[in-house]
Tab-separated table of C-alpha atoms in Angstrom:
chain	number	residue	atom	x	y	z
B	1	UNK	CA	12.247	15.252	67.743
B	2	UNK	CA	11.069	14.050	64.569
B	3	UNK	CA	9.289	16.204	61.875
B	4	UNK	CA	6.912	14.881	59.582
B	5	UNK	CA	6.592	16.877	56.286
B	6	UNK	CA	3.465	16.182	54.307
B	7	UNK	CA	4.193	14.781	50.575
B	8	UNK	CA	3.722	17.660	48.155
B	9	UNK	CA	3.177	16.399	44.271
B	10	UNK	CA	4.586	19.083	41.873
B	11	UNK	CA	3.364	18.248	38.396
B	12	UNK	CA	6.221	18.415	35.980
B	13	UNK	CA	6.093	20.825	33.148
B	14	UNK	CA	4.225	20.030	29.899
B	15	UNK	CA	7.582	20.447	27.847
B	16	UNK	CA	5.783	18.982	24.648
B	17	UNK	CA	6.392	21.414	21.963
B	18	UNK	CA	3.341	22.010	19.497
B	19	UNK	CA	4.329	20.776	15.820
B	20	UNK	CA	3.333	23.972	13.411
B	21	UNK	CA	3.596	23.524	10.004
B	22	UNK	CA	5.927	25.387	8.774
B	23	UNK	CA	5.197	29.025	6.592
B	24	UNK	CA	5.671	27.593	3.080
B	25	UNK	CA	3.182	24.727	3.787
B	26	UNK	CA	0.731	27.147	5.282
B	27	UNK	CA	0.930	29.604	2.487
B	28	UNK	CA	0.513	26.340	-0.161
B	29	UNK	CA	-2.737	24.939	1.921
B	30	UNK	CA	-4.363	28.214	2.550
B	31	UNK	CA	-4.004	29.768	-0.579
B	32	UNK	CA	-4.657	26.859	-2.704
B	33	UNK	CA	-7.723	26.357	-0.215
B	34	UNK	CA	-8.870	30.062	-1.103
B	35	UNK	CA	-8.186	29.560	-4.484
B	36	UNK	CA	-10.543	26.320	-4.588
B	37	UNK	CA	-13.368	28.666	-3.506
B	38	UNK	CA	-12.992	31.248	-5.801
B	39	UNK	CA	-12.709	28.649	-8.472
B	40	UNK	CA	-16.321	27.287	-7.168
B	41	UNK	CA	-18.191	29.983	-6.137
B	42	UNK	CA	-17.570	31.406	-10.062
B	43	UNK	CA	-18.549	28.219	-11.333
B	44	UNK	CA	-21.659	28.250	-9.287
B	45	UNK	CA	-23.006	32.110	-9.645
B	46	UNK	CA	-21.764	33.101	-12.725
B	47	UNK	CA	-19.956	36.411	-11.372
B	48	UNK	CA	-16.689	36.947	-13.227
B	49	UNK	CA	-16.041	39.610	-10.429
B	50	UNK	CA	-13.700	36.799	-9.092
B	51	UNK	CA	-11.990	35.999	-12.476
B	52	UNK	CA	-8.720	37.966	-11.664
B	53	UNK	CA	-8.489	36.596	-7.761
B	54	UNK	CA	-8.137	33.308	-9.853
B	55	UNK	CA	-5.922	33.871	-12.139
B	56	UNK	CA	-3.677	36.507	-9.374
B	57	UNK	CA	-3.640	33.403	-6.700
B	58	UNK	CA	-3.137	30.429	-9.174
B	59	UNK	CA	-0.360	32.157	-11.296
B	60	UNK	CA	1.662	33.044	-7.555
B	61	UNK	CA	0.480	30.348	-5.634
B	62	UNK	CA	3.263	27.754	-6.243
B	63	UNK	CA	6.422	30.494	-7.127
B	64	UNK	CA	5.640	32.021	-3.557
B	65	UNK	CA	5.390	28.940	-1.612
B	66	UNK	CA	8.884	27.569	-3.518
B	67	UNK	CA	10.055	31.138	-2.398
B	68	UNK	CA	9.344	31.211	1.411
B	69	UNK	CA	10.733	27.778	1.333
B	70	UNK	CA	14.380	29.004	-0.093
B	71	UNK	CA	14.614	31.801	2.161
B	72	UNK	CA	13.956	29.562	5.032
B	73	UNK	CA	17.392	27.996	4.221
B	74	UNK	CA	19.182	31.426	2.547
B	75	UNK	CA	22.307	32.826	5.381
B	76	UNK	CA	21.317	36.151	7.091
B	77	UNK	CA	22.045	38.265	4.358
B	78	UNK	CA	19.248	38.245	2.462
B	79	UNK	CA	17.013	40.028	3.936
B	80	UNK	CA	12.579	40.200	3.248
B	81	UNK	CA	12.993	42.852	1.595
B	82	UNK	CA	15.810	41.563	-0.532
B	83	UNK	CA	13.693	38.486	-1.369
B	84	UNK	CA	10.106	41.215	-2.321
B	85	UNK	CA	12.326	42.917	-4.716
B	86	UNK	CA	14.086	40.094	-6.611
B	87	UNK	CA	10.908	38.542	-7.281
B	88	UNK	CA	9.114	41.668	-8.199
B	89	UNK	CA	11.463	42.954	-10.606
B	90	UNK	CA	12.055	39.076	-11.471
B	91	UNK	CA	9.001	39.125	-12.556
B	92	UNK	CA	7.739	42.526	-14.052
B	93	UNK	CA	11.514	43.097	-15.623
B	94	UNK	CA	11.779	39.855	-16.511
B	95	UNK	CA	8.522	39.293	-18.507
B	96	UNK	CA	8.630	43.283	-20.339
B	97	UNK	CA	13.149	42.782	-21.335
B	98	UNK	CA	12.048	39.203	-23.476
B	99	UNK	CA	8.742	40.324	-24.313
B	100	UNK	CA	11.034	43.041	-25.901
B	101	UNK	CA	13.820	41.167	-27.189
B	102	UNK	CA	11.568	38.417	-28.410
B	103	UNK	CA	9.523	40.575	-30.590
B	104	UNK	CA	13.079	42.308	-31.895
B	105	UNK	CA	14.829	38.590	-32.535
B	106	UNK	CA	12.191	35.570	-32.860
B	107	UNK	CA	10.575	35.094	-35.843
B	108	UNK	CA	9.903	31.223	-35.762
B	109	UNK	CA	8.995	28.848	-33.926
B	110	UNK	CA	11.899	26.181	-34.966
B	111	UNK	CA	14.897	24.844	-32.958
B	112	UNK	CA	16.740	27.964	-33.633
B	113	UNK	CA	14.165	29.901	-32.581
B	114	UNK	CA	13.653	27.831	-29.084
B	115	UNK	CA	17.409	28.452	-28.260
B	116	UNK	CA	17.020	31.895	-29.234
B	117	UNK	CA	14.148	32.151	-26.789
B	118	UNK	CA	16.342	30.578	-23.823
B	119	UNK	CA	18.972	33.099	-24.251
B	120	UNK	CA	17.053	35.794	-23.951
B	121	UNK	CA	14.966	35.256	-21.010
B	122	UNK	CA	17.430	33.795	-19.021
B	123	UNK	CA	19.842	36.291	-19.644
B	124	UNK	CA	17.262	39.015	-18.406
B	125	UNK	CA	16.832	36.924	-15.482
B	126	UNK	CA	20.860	36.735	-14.937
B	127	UNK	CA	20.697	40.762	-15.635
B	128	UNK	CA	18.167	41.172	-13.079
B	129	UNK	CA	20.012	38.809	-10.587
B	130	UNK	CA	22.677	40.839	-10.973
B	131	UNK	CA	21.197	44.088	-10.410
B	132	UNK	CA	19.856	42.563	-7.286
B	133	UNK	CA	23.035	41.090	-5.692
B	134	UNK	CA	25.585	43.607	-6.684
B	135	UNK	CA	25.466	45.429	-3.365
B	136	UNK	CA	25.009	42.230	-0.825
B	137	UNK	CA	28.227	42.136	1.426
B	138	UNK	CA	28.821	39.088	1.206
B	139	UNK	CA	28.291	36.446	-1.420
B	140	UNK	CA	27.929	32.397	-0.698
B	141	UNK	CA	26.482	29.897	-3.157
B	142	UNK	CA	23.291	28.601	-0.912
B	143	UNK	CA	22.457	32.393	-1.302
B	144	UNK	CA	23.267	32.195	-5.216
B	145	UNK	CA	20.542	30.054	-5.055
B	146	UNK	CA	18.177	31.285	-3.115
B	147	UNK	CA	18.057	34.489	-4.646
B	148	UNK	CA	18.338	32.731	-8.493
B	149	UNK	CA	15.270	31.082	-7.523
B	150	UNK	CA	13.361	34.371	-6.516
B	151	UNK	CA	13.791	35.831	-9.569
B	152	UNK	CA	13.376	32.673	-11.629
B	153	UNK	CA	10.149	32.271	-9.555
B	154	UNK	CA	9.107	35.890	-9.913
B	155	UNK	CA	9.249	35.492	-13.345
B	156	UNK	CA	7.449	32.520	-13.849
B	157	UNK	CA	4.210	34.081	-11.624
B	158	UNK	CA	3.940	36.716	-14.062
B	159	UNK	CA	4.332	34.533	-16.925
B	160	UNK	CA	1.532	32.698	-15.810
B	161	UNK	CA	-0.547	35.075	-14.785
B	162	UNK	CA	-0.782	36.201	-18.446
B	163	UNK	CA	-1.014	32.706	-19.767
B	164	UNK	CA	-3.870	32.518	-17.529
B	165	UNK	CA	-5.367	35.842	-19.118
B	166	UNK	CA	-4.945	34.699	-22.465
B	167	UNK	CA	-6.628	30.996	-21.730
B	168	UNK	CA	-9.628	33.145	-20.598
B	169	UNK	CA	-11.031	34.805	-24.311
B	170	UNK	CA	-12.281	31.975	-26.701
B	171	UNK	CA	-11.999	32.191	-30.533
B	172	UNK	CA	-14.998	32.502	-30.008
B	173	UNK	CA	-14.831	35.808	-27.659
B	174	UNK	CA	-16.808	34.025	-24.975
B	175	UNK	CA	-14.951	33.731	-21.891
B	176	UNK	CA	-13.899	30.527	-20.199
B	177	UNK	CA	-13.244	29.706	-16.623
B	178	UNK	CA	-12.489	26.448	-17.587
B	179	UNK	CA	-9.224	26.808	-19.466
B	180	UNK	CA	-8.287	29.227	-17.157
B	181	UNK	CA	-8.030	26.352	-14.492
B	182	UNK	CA	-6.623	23.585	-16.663
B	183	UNK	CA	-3.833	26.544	-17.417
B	184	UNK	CA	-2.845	27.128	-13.881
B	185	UNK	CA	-3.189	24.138	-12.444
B	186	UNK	CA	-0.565	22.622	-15.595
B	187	UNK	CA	1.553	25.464	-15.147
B	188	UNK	CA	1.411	24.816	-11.231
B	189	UNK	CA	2.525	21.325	-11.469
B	190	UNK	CA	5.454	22.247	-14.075
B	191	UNK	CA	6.874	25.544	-12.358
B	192	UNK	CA	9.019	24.114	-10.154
B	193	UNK	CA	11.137	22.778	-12.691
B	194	UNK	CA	11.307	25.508	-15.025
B	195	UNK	CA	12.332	29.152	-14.373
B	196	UNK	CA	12.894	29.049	-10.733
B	197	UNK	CA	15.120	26.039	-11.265
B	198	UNK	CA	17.459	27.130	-14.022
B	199	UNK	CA	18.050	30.769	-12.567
B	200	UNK	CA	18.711	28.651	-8.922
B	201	UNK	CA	21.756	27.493	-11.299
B	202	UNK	CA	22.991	30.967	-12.557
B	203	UNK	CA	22.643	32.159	-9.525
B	204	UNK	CA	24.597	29.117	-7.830
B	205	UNK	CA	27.756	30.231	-10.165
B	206	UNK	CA	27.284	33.748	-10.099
B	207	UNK	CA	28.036	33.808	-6.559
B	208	UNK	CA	30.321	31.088	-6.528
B	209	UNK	CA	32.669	33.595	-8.551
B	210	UNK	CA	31.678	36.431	-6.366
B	211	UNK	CA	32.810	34.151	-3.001
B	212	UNK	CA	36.098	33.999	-4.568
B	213	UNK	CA	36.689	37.377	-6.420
B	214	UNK	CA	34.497	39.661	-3.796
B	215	UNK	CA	32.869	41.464	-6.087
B	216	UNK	CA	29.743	40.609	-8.450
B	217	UNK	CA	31.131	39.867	-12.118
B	218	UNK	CA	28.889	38.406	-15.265
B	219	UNK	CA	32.043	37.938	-17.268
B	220	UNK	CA	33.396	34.438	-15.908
B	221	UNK	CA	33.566	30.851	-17.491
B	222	UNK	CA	31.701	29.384	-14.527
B	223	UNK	CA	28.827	31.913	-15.009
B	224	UNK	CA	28.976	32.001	-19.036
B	225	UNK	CA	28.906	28.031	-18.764
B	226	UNK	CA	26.188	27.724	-16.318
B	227	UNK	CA	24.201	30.538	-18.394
B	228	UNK	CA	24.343	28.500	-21.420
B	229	UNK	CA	23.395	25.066	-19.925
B	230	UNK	CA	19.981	26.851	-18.489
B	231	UNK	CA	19.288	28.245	-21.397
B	232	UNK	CA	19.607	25.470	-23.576
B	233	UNK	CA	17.941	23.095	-20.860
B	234	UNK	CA	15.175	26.222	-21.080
B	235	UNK	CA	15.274	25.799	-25.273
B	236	UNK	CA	14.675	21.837	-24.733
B	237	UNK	CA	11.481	22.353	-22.345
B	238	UNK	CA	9.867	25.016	-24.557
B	239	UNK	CA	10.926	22.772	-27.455
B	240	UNK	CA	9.264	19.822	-26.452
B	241	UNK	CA	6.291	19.498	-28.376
B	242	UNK	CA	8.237	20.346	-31.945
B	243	UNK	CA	11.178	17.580	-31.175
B	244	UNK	CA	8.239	15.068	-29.928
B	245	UNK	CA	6.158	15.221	-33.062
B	246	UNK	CA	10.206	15.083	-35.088
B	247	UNK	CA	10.696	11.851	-33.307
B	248	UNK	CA	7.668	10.545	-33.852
B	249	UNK	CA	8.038	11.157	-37.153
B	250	UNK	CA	11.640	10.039	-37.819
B	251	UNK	CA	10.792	6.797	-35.541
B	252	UNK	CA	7.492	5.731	-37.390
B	253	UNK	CA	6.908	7.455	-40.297
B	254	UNK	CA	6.554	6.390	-43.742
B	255	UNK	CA	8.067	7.930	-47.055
B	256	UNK	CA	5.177	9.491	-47.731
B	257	UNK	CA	4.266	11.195	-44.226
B	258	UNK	CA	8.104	12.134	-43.956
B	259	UNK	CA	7.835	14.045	-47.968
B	260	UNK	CA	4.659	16.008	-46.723
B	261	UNK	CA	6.801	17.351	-43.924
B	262	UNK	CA	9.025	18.617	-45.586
B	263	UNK	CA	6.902	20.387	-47.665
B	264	UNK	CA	4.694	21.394	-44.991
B	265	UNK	CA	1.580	19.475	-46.050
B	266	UNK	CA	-0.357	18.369	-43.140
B	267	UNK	CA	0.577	14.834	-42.048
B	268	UNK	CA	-1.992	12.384	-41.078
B	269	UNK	CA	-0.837	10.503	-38.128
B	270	UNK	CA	-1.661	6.960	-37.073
B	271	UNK	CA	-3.319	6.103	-33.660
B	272	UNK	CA	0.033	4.409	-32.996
B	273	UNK	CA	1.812	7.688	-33.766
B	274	UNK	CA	-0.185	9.739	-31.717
B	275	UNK	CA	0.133	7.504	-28.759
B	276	UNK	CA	3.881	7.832	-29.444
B	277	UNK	CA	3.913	11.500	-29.875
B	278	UNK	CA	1.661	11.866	-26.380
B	279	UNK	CA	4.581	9.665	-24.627
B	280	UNK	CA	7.409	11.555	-25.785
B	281	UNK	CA	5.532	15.203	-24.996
B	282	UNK	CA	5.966	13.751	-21.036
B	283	UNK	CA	8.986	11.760	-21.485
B	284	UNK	CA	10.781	14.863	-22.612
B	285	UNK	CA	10.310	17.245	-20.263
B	286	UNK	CA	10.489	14.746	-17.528
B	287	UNK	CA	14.597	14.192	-18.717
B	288	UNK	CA	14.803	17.877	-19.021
B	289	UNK	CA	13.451	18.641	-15.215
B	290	UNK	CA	15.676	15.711	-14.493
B	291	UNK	CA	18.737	17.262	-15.872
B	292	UNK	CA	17.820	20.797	-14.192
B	293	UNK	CA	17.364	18.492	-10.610
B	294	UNK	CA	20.702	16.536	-11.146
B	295	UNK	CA	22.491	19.826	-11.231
B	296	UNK	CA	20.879	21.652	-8.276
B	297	UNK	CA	21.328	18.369	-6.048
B	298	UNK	CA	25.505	18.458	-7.252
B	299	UNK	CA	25.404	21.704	-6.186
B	300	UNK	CA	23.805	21.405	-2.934
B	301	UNK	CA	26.128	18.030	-1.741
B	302	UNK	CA	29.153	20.855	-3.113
B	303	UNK	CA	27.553	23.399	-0.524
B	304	UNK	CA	27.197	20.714	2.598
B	305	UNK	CA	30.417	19.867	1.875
B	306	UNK	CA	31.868	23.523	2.221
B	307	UNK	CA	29.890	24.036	5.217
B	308	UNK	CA	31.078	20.649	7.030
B	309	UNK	CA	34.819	21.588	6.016
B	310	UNK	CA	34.160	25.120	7.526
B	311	UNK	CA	32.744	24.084	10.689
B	312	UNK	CA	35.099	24.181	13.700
B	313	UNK	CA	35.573	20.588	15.057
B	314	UNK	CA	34.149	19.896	18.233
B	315	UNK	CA	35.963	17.380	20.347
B	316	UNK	CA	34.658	16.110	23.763
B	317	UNK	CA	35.284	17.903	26.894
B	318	UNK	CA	36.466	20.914	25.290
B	319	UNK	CA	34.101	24.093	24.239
């Protein structure tokens, strides 16, 4: 005897997978959204009430979303917690030891006193890296730089957030919302390839020499060498506006405009020159970001390369 079974339809599993952005784009879009309103709603009423949500959102906004985008990539070792602390006392330690030193050793505002500038803060920030990693278990590069950037990043929030505070009061001793703004939205655009990148680098070779020796050490060639190279890349960016009008000046300028230099009389420029100076106050920073990039991407290829060597190789048919 033959059976009949009636046709049953099973609907197959919706095994789409929703695409979420991931936490550092979320952070970017709704804090730079919430920032937006603050910014209008002041503009509209008047209230100041709101004045230090701006300048407390727009001076972290971009250092924590570079941040949570590290530690997405960091090994297991570094920890939340880890990552809070480097980029408070980034920050906070960062911004009092060269407010500090800076007061103690820089005088000018010349070459000399540029380089003397980078020194100093980046060797806080290499102190405070330091202090931070000197108890991890275990030390690889990718974490050098994760952890380089926190700090780096930590300090460059505070930083900003008292840039911010000082764009606020006028000569005149109004107040003004409106520098406040043009301050954090130029420092937003330029902190990713200042402090966050150059202590990436220290970090890179301070943990590089840790991976070999086991233990944390600040006296190495590798870290002295890298240490230098931020800090003069560091000198170059805050220098930028100094060597720009130099060029400009050596480039175009006449007898005369070049003996009033030199004697510090004020020199009237030409439209031609300040066209020239305006180029070379973007053109320079632009090669010194592109320096700071060229070095992180060499060390990254360095670090894939480690990784794919370390990997066990996986042939067919066998586990």
């Amino acid at each position: 005897m033959t059976t009949f079974m009636p046709a049953v339809t099973v609907a197959a599993p919706d095994v789409r997978r929703r695409r979420h952005l991931p936490s550092w784009a979320r952070i970017f879009l709704g804090g730079g959204a919430l920032w937006a309103a603050a910014v209008v709603i002041t503009f509209l009423t008047g209230n100041v009430n709101l004045v230090p949500t701006i300048i407390l959102v727009g001076a972290f906004l971009v250092p924590v979303t570079f941040v949570s985008y590290a530690f997405q990539r960091a090994d297991g070792i570094l920890t939340p917690q880890k990552i809070f602390s480097a980029f408070l006392y980034g920050g906070v330690m960062g911004v009092l030891g060269a407010s500090v030193l800076e007061a103690a050793f820089v005088h000018n505002t010349t070459i000399h006193g540029f380089l003397v500038v980078g020194l100093i803060e980046e060797g806080v920030k290499l102190t405070v890296l330091w202090l931070m990693a000197r108890k991890l278990g275990r030390y690889t590069i990718r974490d050098g730089l994760v952890l380089g950037a926190t700090v780096g990043f930590g300090f460059a929030a505070f930083e900003s957030a008292g840039y911010a505070f000082q764009a606020l009061f006028t000569q005149q001793g109004g107040l003004s919302l409106l520098n406040v703004v043009e301050t954090e939205l130029l420092r937003g655009v330029l902190t990713p390839f200042g402090h966050g990148l150059w202590t990436a680098v220290a970090g890179a070779a301070l943990f590089a020499v840790a991976a070999r020796r086991g233990k944390m050490r600040l006296r190495s060639w590798l870290v002295a060498g890298a240490y230098l190279l931020v800090s003069v890349l560091h000198a170059l960016w805050d220098a930028a506006g100094l060597a720009a009008a130099w060029l400009t000046l050596h480039l175009t300028g006449s007898a005369m405009q070049r003996y009033d230099a030199r004697n510090g009389i004020g020199v009237t420029a030409t439209t031609g020159q300040v066209h020239l100076d305006a180029v070379l106050n973007l053109v320079l920073p632009a090669l010194d970001a592109l320096i700071g990039l060229a070095v992180i991407t060499a060390v990254m290829v360095h670090v894939r390369r480690q990784e794919r060597a370390a990997s066990p190789i996986r042939v067919d048919g066998m586990p």
